[in-house]
Amino acid sequence: MYFKKTHSSKITVALNIVILLLVQSCKLADLRTSQINDSQPNQEQKAIDLLDQVISNQGLKILAQSETYSVTAVDNWKGLMTLMNPLPKDNKPMVLRYRPMSFDGQFNYVASKHKTIYGTQSLQSYEMDEFGKVTFRNKEKITFSLAAIQYFIELPLRLRNAPILKYAGVKEFEGKTYDLVFATWDQFQPHQEHDQYILYIDREDGLLAYVNYTIRGMYLPMPKNIYGSLRMEDYQKSKDGILHPTYLYVQLNQLKKK
């Protein structure tokens, strides 16, 4: 796979996950809010308008129209959670390269003596050595992680055409007001095949600030009632005109302080 660099940026991924004693539950995590009107069309215009506003404000059409893009990142796992890091190294600079709106991506560590490139193509993982030899390997954790990071970067674009888009009301959090957008696929009720998302859109600047999301397809066994939250912070503009968060804080269940 050959990637032509067309867009680059920096992101620090800080995984700040709280370790809890979890009881296996048969009930799936359900992110629907009480303010969602189930009698309205599956794609509500207000939800569409809010996502279009985010895409426009963050310049994400530039990203969508790129052949490929690259991201310089550091993933930083905290405490005992370092043992669960799905990638080969922790807290080391790496370059990720993606084809937008696909599941083709790859990454390598910038300062590593070994020039191995780890990648996925159509959700099949592989490794490429410094001589260009490709070996396909079944590494679910790398496939999942590469796709998850890409999905977070492209989230407003990915969810814009979700078949179920609902305005989910207003929420106050840490002294600010956010409009909420709910997104899922197939059916409104929670189900194992597809995830649910709640997007927090800042009323002041029209940027995506936080996300709640379910984790249906995790490569590790997980209690069904577990979900994740994402804080997107310190927005900066790349040389291509894309406004992107430079810190992604991934948290377990509901949003918490950084």
PDB file of C-alpha atoms in Angstrom:
ATOM      1  CA  MET A   1       0.000   0.000   0.000  1.00  0.00           C
ATOM      2  CA  TYR A   2       1.398   3.405  -0.954  1.00  0.00           C
ATOM      3  CA  PHE A   3       0.304   6.596   0.752  1.00  0.00           C
ATOM      4  CA  LYS A   4       0.785  10.023  -0.725  1.00  0.00           C
ATOM      5  CA  LYS A   5       0.942  12.652   1.993  1.00  0.00           C
ATOM      6  CA  THR A   6      -1.838  15.176   1.472  1.00  0.00           C
ATOM      7  CA  HIS A   7      -2.683  16.337   4.979  1.00  0.00           C
ATOM      8  CA  SER A   8      -0.866  16.162   8.293  1.00  0.00           C
ATOM      9  CA  SER A   9      -1.552  17.143  11.874  1.00  0.00           C
ATOM     10  CA  LYS A  10      -0.606  16.327  15.455  1.00  0.00           C
ATOM     11  CA  ILE A  11      -2.779  14.582  17.995  1.00  0.00           C
ATOM     12  CA  THR A  12      -1.949  13.298  21.465  1.00  0.00           C
ATOM     13  CA  VAL A  13      -4.202  10.433  22.495  1.00  0.00           C
ATOM     14  CA  ALA A  14      -4.387  10.233  26.282  1.00  0.00           C
ATOM     15  CA  LEU A  15      -6.244   7.199  27.528  1.00  0.00           C
ATOM     16  CA  ASN A  16      -7.395   8.162  30.983  1.00  0.00           C
ATOM     17  CA  ILE A  17      -9.454   5.135  31.983  1.00  0.00           C
ATOM     18  CA  VAL A  18     -10.709   4.469  35.485  1.00  0.00           C
ATOM     19  CA  ILE A  19     -10.397   0.869  36.691  1.00  0.00           C
ATOM     20  CA  LEU A  20     -13.654  -0.332  38.206  1.00  0.00           C
ATOM     21  CA  LEU A  21     -15.061  -3.629  39.411  1.00  0.00           C
ATOM     22  CA  LEU A  22     -17.557  -4.458  36.689  1.00  0.00           C
ATOM     23  CA  VAL A  23     -20.431  -6.905  36.867  1.00  0.00           C
ATOM     24  CA  GLN A  24     -21.375  -8.660  33.637  1.00  0.00           C
ATOM     25  CA  SER A  25     -24.767  -7.409  32.513  1.00  0.00           C
ATOM     26  CA  CYS A  26     -27.160  -8.797  29.936  1.00  0.00           C
ATOM     27  CA  LYS A  27     -28.463  -5.314  29.229  1.00  0.00           C
ATOM     28  CA  LEU A  28     -26.799  -3.454  26.386  1.00  0.00           C
ATOM     29  CA  ALA A  29     -25.567   0.078  27.008  1.00  0.00           C
ATOM     30  CA  ASP A  30     -28.228   2.473  25.723  1.00  0.00           C
ATOM     31  CA  LEU A  31     -27.263   6.108  25.055  1.00  0.00           C
ATOM     32  CA  ARG A  32     -30.718   7.389  24.068  1.00  0.00           C
ATOM     33  CA  THR A  33     -31.805  10.482  25.991  1.00  0.00           C
ATOM     34  CA  SER A  34     -35.303  11.270  27.248  1.00  0.00           C
ATOM     35  CA  GLN A  35     -35.424  14.301  24.942  1.00  0.00           C
ATOM     36  CA  ILE A  36     -35.319  12.230  21.748  1.00  0.00           C
ATOM     37  CA  ASN A  37     -38.654  12.271  19.910  1.00  0.00           C
ATOM     38  CA  ASP A  38     -39.192   8.796  18.502  1.00  0.00           C
ATOM     39  CA  SER A  39     -42.250   9.929  16.531  1.00  0.00           C
ATOM     40  CA  GLN A  40     -40.176  12.187  14.287  1.00  0.00           C
ATOM     41  CA  PRO A  41     -38.420  10.940  11.100  1.00  0.00           C
ATOM     42  CA  ASN A  42     -35.305   8.807  11.589  1.00  0.00           C
ATOM     43  CA  GLN A  43     -33.178  11.598  10.135  1.00  0.00           C
ATOM     44  CA  GLU A  44     -34.235  14.808  11.837  1.00  0.00           C
ATOM     45  CA  GLN A  45     -33.310  18.030  10.078  1.00  0.00           C
ATOM     46  CA  LYS A  46     -32.022  19.696  13.251  1.00  0.00           C
ATOM     47  CA  ALA A  47     -29.537  16.853  13.818  1.00  0.00           C
ATOM     48  CA  ILE A  48     -28.409  17.050  10.170  1.00  0.00           C
ATOM     49  CA  ASP A  49     -27.982  20.831  10.384  1.00  0.00           C
ATOM     50  CA  LEU A  50     -25.878  20.544  13.543  1.00  0.00           C
ATOM     51  CA  LEU A  51     -23.559  17.957  11.961  1.00  0.00           C
ATOM     52  CA  ASP A  52     -23.263  20.058   8.800  1.00  0.00           C
ATOM     53  CA  GLN A  53     -22.315  23.001  11.013  1.00  0.00           C
ATOM     54  CA  VAL A  54     -19.533  20.987  12.677  1.00  0.00           C
ATOM     55  CA  ILE A  55     -18.218  19.713   9.324  1.00  0.00           C
ATOM     56  CA  SER A  56     -18.149  23.266   7.959  1.00  0.00           C
ATOM     57  CA  ASN A  57     -16.626  24.884  11.060  1.00  0.00           C
ATOM     58  CA  GLN A  58     -13.862  22.268  11.278  1.00  0.00           C
ATOM     59  CA  GLY A  59     -13.108  22.232   7.541  1.00  0.00           C
ATOM     60  CA  LEU A  60     -13.685  18.483   7.362  1.00  0.00           C
ATOM     61  CA  LYS A  61     -14.700  18.547   3.697  1.00  0.00           C
ATOM     62  CA  ILE A  62     -11.017  19.190   2.981  1.00  0.00           C
ATOM     63  CA  LEU A  63     -10.202  15.959   4.800  1.00  0.00           C
ATOM     64  CA  ALA A  64     -12.946  14.032   2.995  1.00  0.00           C
ATOM     65  CA  GLN A  65     -11.693  15.179  -0.409  1.00  0.00           C
ATOM     66  CA  SER A  66      -8.063  14.256   0.303  1.00  0.00           C
ATOM     67  CA  GLU A  67      -6.573  11.158  -1.275  1.00  0.00           C
ATOM     68  CA  THR A  68      -4.876  10.347   2.030  1.00  0.00           C
ATOM     69  CA  TYR A  69      -3.915  12.133   5.211  1.00  0.00           C
ATOM     70  CA  SER A  70      -1.354  11.627   7.953  1.00  0.00           C
ATOM     71  CA  VAL A  71      -1.370  12.260  11.688  1.00  0.00           C
ATOM     72  CA  THR A  72       1.564  12.459  14.087  1.00  0.00           C
ATOM     73  CA  ALA A  73       0.399  11.069  17.426  1.00  0.00           C
ATOM     74  CA  VAL A  74       1.380   9.765  20.835  1.00  0.00           C
ATOM     75  CA  ASP A  75      -0.871   7.356  22.713  1.00  0.00           C
ATOM     76  CA  ASN A  76      -0.432   7.579  26.466  1.00  0.00           C
ATOM     77  CA  TRP A  77      -1.969   4.856  28.631  1.00  0.00           C
ATOM     78  CA  LYS A  78      -2.218   5.526  32.360  1.00  0.00           C
ATOM     79  CA  GLY A  79      -1.266   3.307  35.294  1.00  0.00           C
ATOM     80  CA  LEU A  80      -2.130  -0.380  35.091  1.00  0.00           C
ATOM     81  CA  MET A  81      -4.056   0.283  31.889  1.00  0.00           C
ATOM     82  CA  THR A  82      -0.664   0.431  30.147  1.00  0.00           C
ATOM     83  CA  LEU A  83      -0.792  -3.384  30.185  1.00  0.00           C
ATOM     84  CA  MET A  84      -3.891  -3.234  27.962  1.00  0.00           C
ATOM     85  CA  ASN A  85      -2.310  -1.061  25.282  1.00  0.00           C
ATOM     86  CA  PRO A  86      -3.258  -2.786  21.989  1.00  0.00           C
ATOM     87  CA  LEU A  87      -0.369  -1.190  20.077  1.00  0.00           C
ATOM     88  CA  PRO A  88       3.229  -2.459  20.273  1.00  0.00           C
ATOM     89  CA  LYS A  89       4.577   0.553  22.215  1.00  0.00           C
ATOM     90  CA  ASP A  90       3.294   3.142  24.666  1.00  0.00           C
ATOM     91  CA  ASN A  91       3.961   6.869  24.737  1.00  0.00           C
ATOM     92  CA  LYS A  92       6.147   6.827  21.615  1.00  0.00           C
ATOM     93  CA  PRO A  93       5.652   9.181  18.638  1.00  0.00           C
ATOM     94  CA  MET A  94       4.094   7.488  15.627  1.00  0.00           C
ATOM     95  CA  VAL A  95       2.807   8.525  12.228  1.00  0.00           C
ATOM     96  CA  LEU A  96      -0.593   7.238  11.135  1.00  0.00           C
ATOM     97  CA  ARG A  97      -1.719   7.361   7.504  1.00  0.00           C
ATOM     98  CA  TYR A  98      -5.301   6.859   6.335  1.00  0.00           C
ATOM     99  CA  ARG A  99      -7.494   6.854   3.278  1.00  0.00           C
ATOM    100  CA  PRO A 100     -10.482   8.972   4.385  1.00  0.00           C
ATOM    101  CA  MET A 101     -13.853   7.257   4.804  1.00  0.00           C
ATOM    102  CA  SER A 102     -12.286   3.805   4.397  1.00  0.00           C
ATOM    103  CA  PHE A 103     -10.798   1.202   6.713  1.00  0.00           C
ATOM    104  CA  ASP A 104      -7.338   1.321   5.131  1.00  0.00           C
ATOM    105  CA  GLY A 105      -4.621   2.654   7.397  1.00  0.00           C
ATOM    106  CA  GLN A 106      -1.103   2.097   8.639  1.00  0.00           C
ATOM    107  CA  PHE A 107       1.354   3.457  11.192  1.00  0.00           C
ATOM    108  CA  ASN A 108       4.993   3.278  12.200  1.00  0.00           C
ATOM    109  CA  TYR A 109       7.054   4.518  15.134  1.00  0.00           C
ATOM    110  CA  VAL A 110       9.159   7.542  14.269  1.00  0.00           C
ATOM    111  CA  ALA A 111      12.279   6.776  16.331  1.00  0.00           C
ATOM    112  CA  SER A 112      12.198   2.975  16.232  1.00  0.00           C
ATOM    113  CA  LYS A 113      15.278   1.084  15.048  1.00  0.00           C
ATOM    114  CA  HIS A 114      12.931  -1.418  13.454  1.00  0.00           C
ATOM    115  CA  LYS A 115      11.252   0.187  10.429  1.00  0.00           C
ATOM    116  CA  THR A 116       8.175  -2.029  10.610  1.00  0.00           C
ATOM    117  CA  ILE A 117       4.961  -0.551   9.246  1.00  0.00           C
ATOM    118  CA  TYR A 118       1.758  -1.926  10.795  1.00  0.00           C
ATOM    119  CA  GLY A 119      -1.378  -1.658   8.721  1.00  0.00           C
ATOM    120  CA  THR A 120      -4.869  -2.774   7.843  1.00  0.00           C
ATOM    121  CA  GLN A 121      -6.483  -3.113   4.459  1.00  0.00           C
ATOM    122  CA  SER A 122     -10.231  -3.772   4.366  1.00  0.00           C
ATOM    123  CA  LEU A 123      -9.922  -4.642   8.090  1.00  0.00           C
ATOM    124  CA  GLN A 124      -7.213  -7.266   7.465  1.00  0.00           C
ATOM    125  CA  SER A 125      -3.992  -6.558   9.361  1.00  0.00           C
ATOM    126  CA  TYR A 126      -0.472  -6.793   7.960  1.00  0.00           C
ATOM    127  CA  GLU A 127       3.140  -5.852   8.673  1.00  0.00           C
ATOM    128  CA  MET A 128       5.585  -4.403   6.148  1.00  0.00           C
ATOM    129  CA  ASP A 129       9.332  -4.550   6.723  1.00  0.00           C
ATOM    130  CA  GLU A 130      11.883  -1.945   5.614  1.00  0.00           C
ATOM    131  CA  PHE A 131      12.328  -3.750   2.281  1.00  0.00           C
ATOM    132  CA  GLY A 132       8.624  -3.584   1.445  1.00  0.00           C
ATOM    133  CA  LYS A 133       7.830  -7.226   2.182  1.00  0.00           C
ATOM    134  CA  VAL A 134       4.226  -7.541   3.358  1.00  0.00           C
ATOM    135  CA  THR A 135       3.075 -10.270   5.744  1.00  0.00           C
ATOM    136  CA  PHE A 136      -0.616 -10.508   6.605  1.00  0.00           C
ATOM    137  CA  ARG A 137      -1.259 -11.284  10.266  1.00  0.00           C
ATOM    138  CA  ASN A 138      -4.432 -11.754  12.284  1.00  0.00           C
ATOM    139  CA  LYS A 139      -3.954  -9.058  14.919  1.00  0.00           C
ATOM    140  CA  GLU A 140      -7.433  -7.997  15.939  1.00  0.00           C
ATOM    141  CA  LYS A 141      -6.219  -5.446  18.477  1.00  0.00           C
ATOM    142  CA  ILE A 142      -4.259  -3.491  15.852  1.00  0.00           C
ATOM    143  CA  THR A 143      -7.112  -3.721  13.347  1.00  0.00           C
ATOM    144  CA  PHE A 144      -9.557  -2.446  15.972  1.00  0.00           C
ATOM    145  CA  SER A 145      -7.277   0.321  17.230  1.00  0.00           C
ATOM    146  CA  LEU A 146      -6.313   1.716  13.824  1.00  0.00           C
ATOM    147  CA  ALA A 147      -9.960   1.800  12.764  1.00  0.00           C
ATOM    148  CA  ALA A 148     -11.080   3.356  16.068  1.00  0.00           C
ATOM    149  CA  ILE A 149      -8.551   6.206  15.903  1.00  0.00           C
ATOM    150  CA  GLN A 150      -9.531   6.914  12.299  1.00  0.00           C
ATOM    151  CA  TYR A 151     -13.215   6.843  13.196  1.00  0.00           C
ATOM    152  CA  PHE A 152     -12.688   9.410  15.962  1.00  0.00           C
ATOM    153  CA  ILE A 153     -10.774  11.723  13.602  1.00  0.00           C
ATOM    154  CA  GLU A 154     -13.494  11.487  10.944  1.00  0.00           C
ATOM    155  CA  LEU A 155     -16.469  11.153  13.298  1.00  0.00           C
ATOM    156  CA  PRO A 156     -18.721  14.022  12.065  1.00  0.00           C
ATOM    157  CA  LEU A 157     -18.175  12.869   8.464  1.00  0.00           C
ATOM    158  CA  ARG A 158     -18.824   9.227   9.361  1.00  0.00           C
ATOM    159  CA  LEU A 159     -22.034   9.955  11.231  1.00  0.00           C
ATOM    160  CA  ARG A 160     -23.429  12.544   8.803  1.00  0.00           C
ATOM    161  CA  ASN A 161     -25.091   9.838   6.696  1.00  0.00           C
ATOM    162  CA  ALA A 162     -26.105   7.504   9.504  1.00  0.00           C
ATOM    163  CA  PRO A 163     -29.647   6.276   8.781  1.00  0.00           C
ATOM    164  CA  ILE A 164     -30.809   7.292  12.268  1.00  0.00           C
ATOM    165  CA  LEU A 165     -29.919  10.848  13.318  1.00  0.00           C
ATOM    166  CA  LYS A 166     -31.901  12.421  16.148  1.00  0.00           C
ATOM    167  CA  TYR A 167     -31.701  15.705  17.994  1.00  0.00           C
ATOM    168  CA  ALA A 168     -31.128  14.529  21.580  1.00  0.00           C
ATOM    169  CA  GLY A 169     -31.696  17.760  23.492  1.00  0.00           C
ATOM    170  CA  VAL A 170     -29.524  20.182  25.443  1.00  0.00           C
ATOM    171  CA  LYS A 171     -27.007  19.415  28.196  1.00  0.00           C
ATOM    172  CA  GLU A 172     -25.022  21.584  30.586  1.00  0.00           C
ATOM    173  CA  PHE A 173     -21.527  20.281  31.324  1.00  0.00           C
ATOM    174  CA  GLU A 174     -18.663  22.023  33.104  1.00  0.00           C
ATOM    175  CA  GLY A 175     -20.369  25.397  32.840  1.00  0.00           C
ATOM    176  CA  LYS A 176     -21.140  25.300  29.112  1.00  0.00           C
ATOM    177  CA  THR A 177     -24.196  24.419  27.023  1.00  0.00           C
ATOM    178  CA  TYR A 178     -24.197  21.744  24.330  1.00  0.00           C
ATOM    179  CA  ASP A 179     -26.662  20.552  21.713  1.00  0.00           C
ATOM    180  CA  LEU A 180     -26.769  16.761  21.545  1.00  0.00           C
ATOM    181  CA  VAL A 181     -27.043  14.599  18.429  1.00  0.00           C
ATOM    182  CA  PHE A 182     -27.815  10.866  18.595  1.00  0.00           C
ATOM    183  CA  ALA A 183     -26.686   8.518  15.791  1.00  0.00           C
ATOM    184  CA  THR A 184     -27.043   4.804  15.119  1.00  0.00           C
ATOM    185  CA  TRP A 185     -27.912   2.269  12.426  1.00  0.00           C
ATOM    186  CA  ASP A 186     -30.708  -0.190  11.584  1.00  0.00           C
ATOM    187  CA  GLN A 187     -33.001   0.397  14.538  1.00  0.00           C
ATOM    188  CA  PHE A 188     -33.588   2.972  17.239  1.00  0.00           C
ATOM    189  CA  GLN A 189     -33.409   0.446  20.075  1.00  0.00           C
ATOM    190  CA  PRO A 190     -29.968  -0.760  21.206  1.00  0.00           C
ATOM    191  CA  HIS A 191     -28.741  -3.904  19.461  1.00  0.00           C
ATOM    192  CA  GLN A 192     -25.496  -5.843  19.289  1.00  0.00           C
ATOM    193  CA  GLU A 193     -24.705  -5.236  15.610  1.00  0.00           C
ATOM    194  CA  HIS A 194     -24.324  -1.442  15.653  1.00  0.00           C
ATOM    195  CA  ASP A 195     -23.037   1.232  18.002  1.00  0.00           C
ATOM    196  CA  GLN A 196     -24.790   4.307  19.322  1.00  0.00           C
ATOM    197  CA  TYR A 197     -23.242   7.784  19.545  1.00  0.00           C
ATOM    198  CA  ILE A 198     -24.119  10.989  21.388  1.00  0.00           C
ATOM    199  CA  LEU A 199     -22.267  14.057  20.073  1.00  0.00           C
ATOM    200  CA  TYR A 200     -21.907  17.208  22.206  1.00  0.00           C
ATOM    201  CA  ILE A 201     -21.779  20.285  19.953  1.00  0.00           C
ATOM    202  CA  ASP A 202     -20.616  23.495  21.599  1.00  0.00           C
ATOM    203  CA  ARG A 203     -23.202  26.252  21.147  1.00  0.00           C
ATOM    204  CA  GLU A 204     -20.527  28.953  21.327  1.00  0.00           C
ATOM    205  CA  ASP A 205     -18.119  27.809  18.607  1.00  0.00           C
ATOM    206  CA  GLY A 206     -20.039  25.059  16.801  1.00  0.00           C
ATOM    207  CA  LEU A 207     -17.271  22.481  17.359  1.00  0.00           C
ATOM    208  CA  LEU A 208     -17.559  18.872  18.459  1.00  0.00           C
ATOM    209  CA  ALA A 209     -16.493  18.872  22.118  1.00  0.00           C
ATOM    210  CA  TYR A 210     -17.402  15.476  23.575  1.00  0.00           C
ATOM    211  CA  VAL A 211     -18.735  12.105  22.483  1.00  0.00           C
ATOM    212  CA  ASN A 212     -20.408   9.181  24.240  1.00  0.00           C
ATOM    213  CA  TYR A 213     -20.184   5.911  22.308  1.00  0.00           C
ATOM    214  CA  THR A 214     -20.939   2.231  22.796  1.00  0.00           C
ATOM    215  CA  ILE A 215     -18.327  -0.480  22.233  1.00  0.00           C
ATOM    216  CA  ARG A 216     -20.156  -3.370  20.558  1.00  0.00           C
ATOM    217  CA  GLY A 217     -17.271  -4.767  18.489  1.00  0.00           C
ATOM    218  CA  MET A 218     -14.417  -4.700  21.000  1.00  0.00           C
ATOM    219  CA  TYR A 219     -11.696  -7.313  20.425  1.00  0.00           C
ATOM    220  CA  LEU A 220     -11.660  -8.092  24.168  1.00  0.00           C
ATOM    221  CA  PRO A 221     -14.586  -9.542  26.159  1.00  0.00           C
ATOM    222  CA  MET A 222     -16.478  -6.606  27.654  1.00  0.00           C
ATOM    223  CA  PRO A 223     -19.575  -6.272  29.844  1.00  0.00           C
ATOM    224  CA  LYS A 224     -22.436  -5.297  27.560  1.00  0.00           C
ATOM    225  CA  ASN A 225     -23.356  -2.269  29.637  1.00  0.00           C
ATOM    226  CA  ILE A 226     -19.957  -0.612  29.188  1.00  0.00           C
ATOM    227  CA  TYR A 227     -19.574   2.460  26.988  1.00  0.00           C
ATOM    228  CA  GLY A 228     -16.907   5.081  26.388  1.00  0.00           C
ATOM    229  CA  SER A 229     -16.588   8.860  26.400  1.00  0.00           C
ATOM    230  CA  LEU A 230     -14.242  11.115  24.495  1.00  0.00           C
ATOM    231  CA  ARG A 231     -13.065  14.628  25.289  1.00  0.00           C
ATOM    232  CA  MET A 232     -11.829  16.575  22.233  1.00  0.00           C
ATOM    233  CA  GLU A 233      -9.694  19.489  23.366  1.00  0.00           C
ATOM    234  CA  ASP A 234      -7.209  22.177  22.299  1.00  0.00           C
ATOM    235  CA  TYR A 235      -8.405  22.695  18.728  1.00  0.00           C
ATOM    236  CA  GLN A 236      -5.793  23.937  16.274  1.00  0.00           C
ATOM    237  CA  LYS A 237      -5.846  24.608  12.539  1.00  0.00           C
ATOM    238  CA  SER A 238      -3.554  22.646  10.229  1.00  0.00           C
ATOM    239  CA  LYS A 239      -1.800  24.228   7.255  1.00  0.00           C
ATOM    240  CA  ASP A 240      -4.550  22.735   5.075  1.00  0.00           C
ATOM    241  CA  GLY A 241      -7.246  24.636   6.966  1.00  0.00           C
ATOM    242  CA  ILE A 242      -8.618  21.722   8.995  1.00  0.00           C
ATOM    243  CA  LEU A 243      -9.539  22.519  12.588  1.00  0.00           C
ATOM    244  CA  HIS A 244      -8.808  19.477  14.737  1.00  0.00           C
ATOM    245  CA  PRO A 245      -8.402  18.609  18.434  1.00  0.00           C
ATOM    246  CA  THR A 246      -4.835  17.968  19.512  1.00  0.00           C
ATOM    247  CA  TYR A 247      -5.874  16.007  22.617  1.00  0.00           C
ATOM    248  CA  LEU A 248      -8.305  13.100  22.728  1.00  0.00           C
ATOM    249  CA  TYR A 249      -9.053  11.899  26.251  1.00  0.00           C
ATOM    250  CA  VAL A 250     -10.736   8.487  26.213  1.00  0.00           C
ATOM    251  CA  GLN A 251     -12.682   7.640  29.363  1.00  0.00           C
ATOM    252  CA  LEU A 252     -14.751   4.754  30.667  1.00  0.00           C
ATOM    253  CA  ASN A 253     -18.534   5.285  30.807  1.00  0.00           C
ATOM    254  CA  GLN A 254     -19.741   8.844  31.487  1.00  0.00           C
ATOM    255  CA  LEU A 255     -17.655  11.962  30.922  1.00  0.00           C
ATOM    256  CA  LYS A 256     -15.263  12.890  33.717  1.00  0.00           C
ATOM    257  CA  LYS A 257     -12.709  15.578  34.425  1.00  0.00           C
ATOM    258  CA  LYS A 258      -9.550  15.318  32.342  1.00  0.00           C
TER     259      LYS A 258
END
